[in-house]
Amino acid sequence: MKKQVRYTSGAKNGIMYKLKTFAIAMLFAIATPVTSVHAEPPMQISTSPFGTTPDGQKVSRYTLTNSHGHSVSVMNFGATLLDVNVPDRAGELANVNWCFDELQPYLDGHPYFGSTVGRFCNRIGNAKFTIDGKEFPLTVNHGKHILHGGKANFAYQYWEGETYESDDRIGVRFRLTSLDGHEGFPGTLQTVCDYSWNDDNELTIQFSATTDAPTHVNLTNHSYWNLGGIGSGSAMDHVATIHAQELLDVDDDLIPTGKLNSVDGTVFDFRKPTALGDRVEQLPATKGYDHCYVVDGDFGQLRPAASVVDPDSGRMLEIETTQCGMQLYTANHLPGNEKSAGAGGHDAFCLETQHYPDAPNKPSFPTTLLSPGETLTETTVHRFGVAK
């Protein structure tokens, strides 16, 4: 937005002197705003090809660059977040989100790098739920359970994309129609994933959805962060604060039991800044964290969920969300090969804001049931900065 700048000139003795002064002032009044506008370039959106799906759909890469030259990129396939380029304490830019530089690895199967995950992220126990007395069996893809919405989940779908600009942000809005019966879920679901970026280095992700029949919906973004920059090594020295007094109790398959546990005095307590790797060896069964926290405050309201700082680079990530939960995953199973762009275990961390896993089978949990006439809306803000 152009700023209005006003100029004045004081009166001087002598008619000719007044006229000359007025003329000079007018020249500055005309010239100065032009200089000011060019000194701070506007936010920009660029689009480039990113490959073609096996069925011939052209995938586009959309790059959102703010006036500081900091940028994020997203693409149609999986409504996926690609690179996020933000500065360290010295002002040096680096990408802090693990991604691939071409489409093919996303087609072949990957660790959900930056993906929009649905129709139901995380786990549903025994891959089934019941609505109004009718049982709906779902795709089994994780032991005897369903993980992240099944085999052909939203991360492997082509989304229609459109760019937009407003006074204070630029963005891309992706749309997907998920047909009735997809992976076993009832109802045709219309889903929107909206990415926006602004001059405060805030990446906002908003999900919305409507349905023509009762169904369960739980959407998240599954980005893998390393604030030191991709390829900088382990992220376990990153210092995290998680705004949660409780987390979900789970069984050996990480299916919630329905109980909430206090974090007090446990390895899960990040209420005070703590390095992610300080106690990770105390979780040998999962090789690290893979647990859902109960975010403090009233869900449905945007509120702080977590903050993470990389001590070496000084980069900081703050997360706010309307969601009731957030899954901390310390990238325990990344293989360190081409399937993960070289990322190995603990080289990244995920903070996936979401509703609770297995909510369809846990009446005590906040509901994930969406009915016709209702609109699901959830917002998460990722704010990047430099720690003081």
mmCIF file with all atom_site columns, C-alpha atoms in Angstrom, residues 138-229:
data_model
loop_
_atom_site.group_PDB
_atom_site.id
_atom_site.type_symbol
_atom_site.label_atom_id
_atom_site.label_alt_id
_atom_site.label_comp_id
_atom_site.label_asym_id
_atom_site.label_entity_id
_atom_site.label_seq_id
_atom_site.pdbx_PDB_ins_code
_atom_site.Cartn_x
_atom_site.Cartn_y
_atom_site.Cartn_z
_atom_site.occupancy
_atom_site.B_iso_or_equiv
_atom_site.pdbx_formal_charge
_atom_site.auth_seq_id
_atom_site.auth_comp_id
_atom_site.auth_asym_id
_atom_site.auth_atom_id
_atom_site.pdbx_PDB_model_num
ATOM 1  C CA . LEU A 1 138 ? -12.020 -47.076 5.876  1.00 0.00 ? 138 LEU A CA 1
ATOM 2  C CA . THR A 1 139 ? -8.847  -47.899 3.979  1.00 0.00 ? 139 THR A CA 1
ATOM 3  C CA . VAL A 1 140 ? -6.336  -49.778 6.136  1.00 0.00 ? 140 VAL A CA 1
ATOM 4  C CA . ASN A 1 141 ? -2.809  -48.444 5.518  1.00 0.00 ? 141 ASN A CA 1
ATOM 5  C CA . HIS A 1 142 ? -1.072  -48.490 8.895  1.00 0.00 ? 142 HIS A CA 1
ATOM 6  C CA . GLY A 1 143 ? -1.138  -51.850 10.635 1.00 0.00 ? 143 GLY A CA 1
ATOM 7  C CA . LYS A 1 144 ? -4.849  -52.395 11.269 1.00 0.00 ? 144 LYS A CA 1
ATOM 8  C CA . HIS A 1 145 ? -5.548  -48.657 11.321 1.00 0.00 ? 145 HIS A CA 1
ATOM 9  C CA . ILE A 1 146 ? -5.865  -45.769 8.867  1.00 0.00 ? 146 ILE A CA 1
ATOM 10 C CA . LEU A 1 147 ? -3.187  -43.056 8.868  1.00 0.00 ? 147 LEU A CA 1
ATOM 11 C CA . HIS A 1 148 ? -3.520  -39.593 7.287  1.00 0.00 ? 148 HIS A CA 1
ATOM 12 C CA . GLY A 1 149 ? -6.688  -40.422 5.350  1.00 0.00 ? 149 GLY A CA 1
ATOM 13 C CA . GLY A 1 150 ? -5.642  -43.576 3.515  1.00 0.00 ? 150 GLY A CA 1
ATOM 14 C CA . LYS A 1 151 ? -3.475  -44.563 0.582  1.00 0.00 ? 151 LYS A CA 1
ATOM 15 C CA . ALA A 1 152 ? -4.714  -41.946 -1.902 1.00 0.00 ? 152 ALA A CA 1
ATOM 16 C CA . ASN A 1 153 ? -5.187  -39.191 0.638  1.00 0.00 ? 153 ASN A CA 1
ATOM 17 C CA . PHE A 1 154 ? -5.225  -35.435 0.018  1.00 0.00 ? 154 PHE A CA 1
ATOM 18 C CA . ALA A 1 155 ? -1.409  -35.288 -0.176 1.00 0.00 ? 155 ALA A CA 1
ATOM 19 C CA . TYR A 1 156 ? -1.642  -37.261 -3.449 1.00 0.00 ? 156 TYR A CA 1
ATOM 20 C CA . GLN A 1 157 ? -4.430  -35.264 -5.073 1.00 0.00 ? 157 GLN A CA 1
ATOM 21 C CA . TYR A 1 158 ? -4.306  -32.469 -7.642 1.00 0.00 ? 158 TYR A CA 1
ATOM 22 C CA . TRP A 1 159 ? -5.779  -29.225 -6.288 1.00 0.00 ? 159 TRP A CA 1
ATOM 23 C CA . GLU A 1 160 ? -6.974  -26.318 -8.440 1.00 0.00 ? 160 GLU A CA 1
ATOM 24 C CA . GLY A 1 161 ? -5.050  -23.151 -7.529 1.00 0.00 ? 161 GLY A CA 1
ATOM 25 C CA . GLU A 1 162 ? -5.695  -19.438 -7.851 1.00 0.00 ? 162 GLU A CA 1
ATOM 26 C CA . THR A 1 163 ? -3.591  -16.507 -6.659 1.00 0.00 ? 163 THR A CA 1
ATOM 27 C CA . TYR A 1 164 ? -4.878  -13.403 -4.914 1.00 0.00 ? 164 TYR A CA 1
ATOM 28 C CA . GLU A 1 165 ? -3.653  -10.133 -3.440 1.00 0.00 ? 165 GLU A CA 1
ATOM 29 C CA . SER A 1 166 ? -5.028  -7.941  -0.654 1.00 0.00 ? 166 SER A CA 1
ATOM 30 C CA . ASP A 1 167 ? -3.835  -4.776  1.068  1.00 0.00 ? 167 ASP A CA 1
ATOM 31 C CA . ASP A 1 168 ? -1.504  -6.582  3.474  1.00 0.00 ? 168 ASP A CA 1
ATOM 32 C CA . ARG A 1 169 ? -0.888  -10.078 2.078  1.00 0.00 ? 169 ARG A CA 1
ATOM 33 C CA . ILE A 1 170 ? -0.562  -12.233 -1.018 1.00 0.00 ? 170 ILE A CA 1
ATOM 34 C CA . GLY A 1 171 ? -1.660  -15.817 -1.354 1.00 0.00 ? 171 GLY A CA 1
ATOM 35 C CA . VAL A 1 172 ? -2.752  -18.927 -3.182 1.00 0.00 ? 172 VAL A CA 1
ATOM 36 C CA . ARG A 1 173 ? -6.095  -20.625 -2.662 1.00 0.00 ? 173 ARG A CA 1
ATOM 37 C CA . PHE A 1 174 ? -6.304  -24.341 -3.504 1.00 0.00 ? 174 PHE A CA 1
ATOM 38 C CA . ARG A 1 175 ? -9.580  -26.236 -3.991 1.00 0.00 ? 175 ARG A CA 1
ATOM 39 C CA . LEU A 1 176 ? -10.298 -29.967 -3.988 1.00 0.00 ? 176 LEU A CA 1
ATOM 40 C CA . THR A 1 177 ? -13.449 -32.048 -4.405 1.00 0.00 ? 177 THR A CA 1
ATOM 41 C CA . SER A 1 178 ? -13.269 -35.367 -2.557 1.00 0.00 ? 178 SER A CA 1
ATOM 42 C CA . LEU A 1 179 ? -16.045 -37.653 -3.786 1.00 0.00 ? 179 LEU A CA 1
ATOM 43 C CA . ASP A 1 180 ? -18.367 -39.689 -1.596 1.00 0.00 ? 180 ASP A CA 1
ATOM 44 C CA . GLY A 1 181 ? -16.701 -42.980 -0.648 1.00 0.00 ? 181 GLY A CA 1
ATOM 45 C CA . HIS A 1 182 ? -13.120 -41.817 -1.202 1.00 0.00 ? 182 HIS A CA 1
ATOM 46 C CA . GLU A 1 183 ? -10.965 -44.036 1.056  1.00 0.00 ? 183 GLU A CA 1
ATOM 47 C CA . GLY A 1 184 ? -14.262 -45.081 2.694  1.00 0.00 ? 184 GLY A CA 1
ATOM 48 C CA . PHE A 1 185 ? -15.326 -41.643 3.947  1.00 0.00 ? 185 PHE A CA 1
ATOM 49 C CA . PRO A 1 186 ? -18.967 -40.697 3.387  1.00 0.00 ? 186 PRO A CA 1
ATOM 50 C CA . GLY A 1 187 ? -20.108 -37.502 1.678  1.00 0.00 ? 187 GLY A CA 1
ATOM 51 C CA . THR A 1 188 ? -18.689 -35.391 -1.124 1.00 0.00 ? 188 THR A CA 1
ATOM 52 C CA . LEU A 1 189 ? -16.350 -32.920 0.547  1.00 0.00 ? 189 LEU A CA 1
ATOM 53 C CA . GLN A 1 190 ? -15.409 -29.517 -0.865 1.00 0.00 ? 190 GLN A CA 1
ATOM 54 C CA . THR A 1 191 ? -12.099 -28.437 0.677  1.00 0.00 ? 191 THR A CA 1
ATOM 55 C CA . VAL A 1 192 ? -10.134 -25.195 0.472  1.00 0.00 ? 192 VAL A CA 1
ATOM 56 C CA . CYS A 1 193 ? -6.520  -24.735 1.567  1.00 0.00 ? 193 CYS A CA 1
ATOM 57 C CA . ASP A 1 194 ? -5.478  -21.077 1.638  1.00 0.00 ? 194 ASP A CA 1
ATOM 58 C CA . TYR A 1 195 ? -1.812  -20.068 1.983  1.00 0.00 ? 195 TYR A CA 1
ATOM 59 C CA . SER A 1 196 ? -0.964  -16.389 2.540  1.00 0.00 ? 196 SER A CA 1
ATOM 60 C CA . TRP A 1 197 ? 2.271   -14.486 3.210  1.00 0.00 ? 197 TRP A CA 1
ATOM 61 C CA . ASN A 1 198 ? 2.877   -10.940 4.417  1.00 0.00 ? 198 ASN A CA 1
ATOM 62 C CA . ASP A 1 199 ? 5.596   -8.408  5.238  1.00 0.00 ? 199 ASP A CA 1
ATOM 63 C CA . ASP A 1 200 ? 5.763   -9.617  8.853  1.00 0.00 ? 200 ASP A CA 1
ATOM 64 C CA . ASN A 1 201 ? 6.975   -13.033 7.633  1.00 0.00 ? 201 ASN A CA 1
ATOM 65 C CA . GLU A 1 202 ? 3.699   -14.618 8.695  1.00 0.00 ? 202 GLU A CA 1
ATOM 66 C CA . LEU A 1 203 ? 2.632   -17.698 6.790  1.00 0.00 ? 203 LEU A CA 1
ATOM 67 C CA . THR A 1 204 ? -1.067  -18.263 7.427  1.00 0.00 ? 204 THR A CA 1
ATOM 68 C CA . ILE A 1 205 ? -2.727  -21.544 6.467  1.00 0.00 ? 205 ILE A CA 1
ATOM 69 C CA . GLN A 1 206 ? -6.511  -21.625 6.572  1.00 0.00 ? 206 GLN A CA 1
ATOM 70 C CA . PHE A 1 207 ? -8.571  -24.732 5.909  1.00 0.00 ? 207 PHE A CA 1
ATOM 71 C CA . SER A 1 208 ? -12.282 -24.747 5.163  1.00 0.00 ? 208 SER A CA 1
ATOM 72 C CA . ALA A 1 209 ? -14.625 -27.526 4.122  1.00 0.00 ? 209 ALA A CA 1
ATOM 73 C CA . THR A 1 210 ? -18.276 -28.301 3.432  1.00 0.00 ? 210 THR A CA 1
ATOM 74 C CA . THR A 1 211 ? -20.034 -31.608 2.838  1.00 0.00 ? 211 THR A CA 1
ATOM 75 C CA . ASP A 1 212 ? -23.284 -32.963 1.403  1.00 0.00 ? 212 ASP A CA 1
ATOM 76 C CA . ALA A 1 213 ? -23.506 -35.774 3.974  1.00 0.00 ? 213 ALA A CA 1
ATOM 77 C CA . PRO A 1 214 ? -22.281 -36.211 7.570  1.00 0.00 ? 214 PRO A CA 1
ATOM 78 C CA . THR A 1 215 ? -18.590 -37.116 7.610  1.00 0.00 ? 215 THR A CA 1
ATOM 79 C CA . HIS A 1 216 ? -15.481 -36.759 9.730  1.00 0.00 ? 216 HIS A CA 1
ATOM 80 C CA . VAL A 1 217 ? -12.794 -34.227 8.733  1.00 0.00 ? 217 VAL A CA 1
ATOM 81 C CA . ASN A 1 218 ? -9.424  -33.411 10.288 1.00 0.00 ? 218 ASN A CA 1
ATOM 82 C CA . LEU A 1 219 ? -6.949  -31.362 8.237  1.00 0.00 ? 219 LEU A CA 1
ATOM 83 C CA . THR A 1 220 ? -3.340  -30.365 8.888  1.00 0.00 ? 220 THR A CA 1
ATOM 84 C CA . ASN A 1 221 ? -0.170  -29.192 7.197  1.00 0.00 ? 221 ASN A CA 1
ATOM 85 C CA . HIS A 1 222 ? 2.704   -31.662 7.579  1.00 0.00 ? 222 HIS A CA 1
ATOM 86 C CA . SER A 1 223 ? 5.828   -29.536 7.150  1.00 0.00 ? 223 SER A CA 1
ATOM 87 C CA . TYR A 1 224 ? 9.240   -30.637 8.413  1.00 0.00 ? 224 TYR A CA 1
ATOM 88 C CA . TRP A 1 225 ? 11.164  -27.688 9.841  1.00 0.00 ? 225 TRP A CA 1
ATOM 89 C CA . ASN A 1 226 ? 14.852  -27.092 10.477 1.00 0.00 ? 226 ASN A CA 1
ATOM 90 C CA . LEU A 1 227 ? 15.488  -23.463 11.380 1.00 0.00 ? 227 LEU A CA 1
ATOM 91 C CA . GLY A 1 228 ? 19.211  -23.821 10.811 1.00 0.00 ? 228 GLY A CA 1
ATOM 92 C CA . GLY A 1 229 ? 18.429  -24.348 7.140  1.00 0.00 ? 229 GLY A CA 1
#
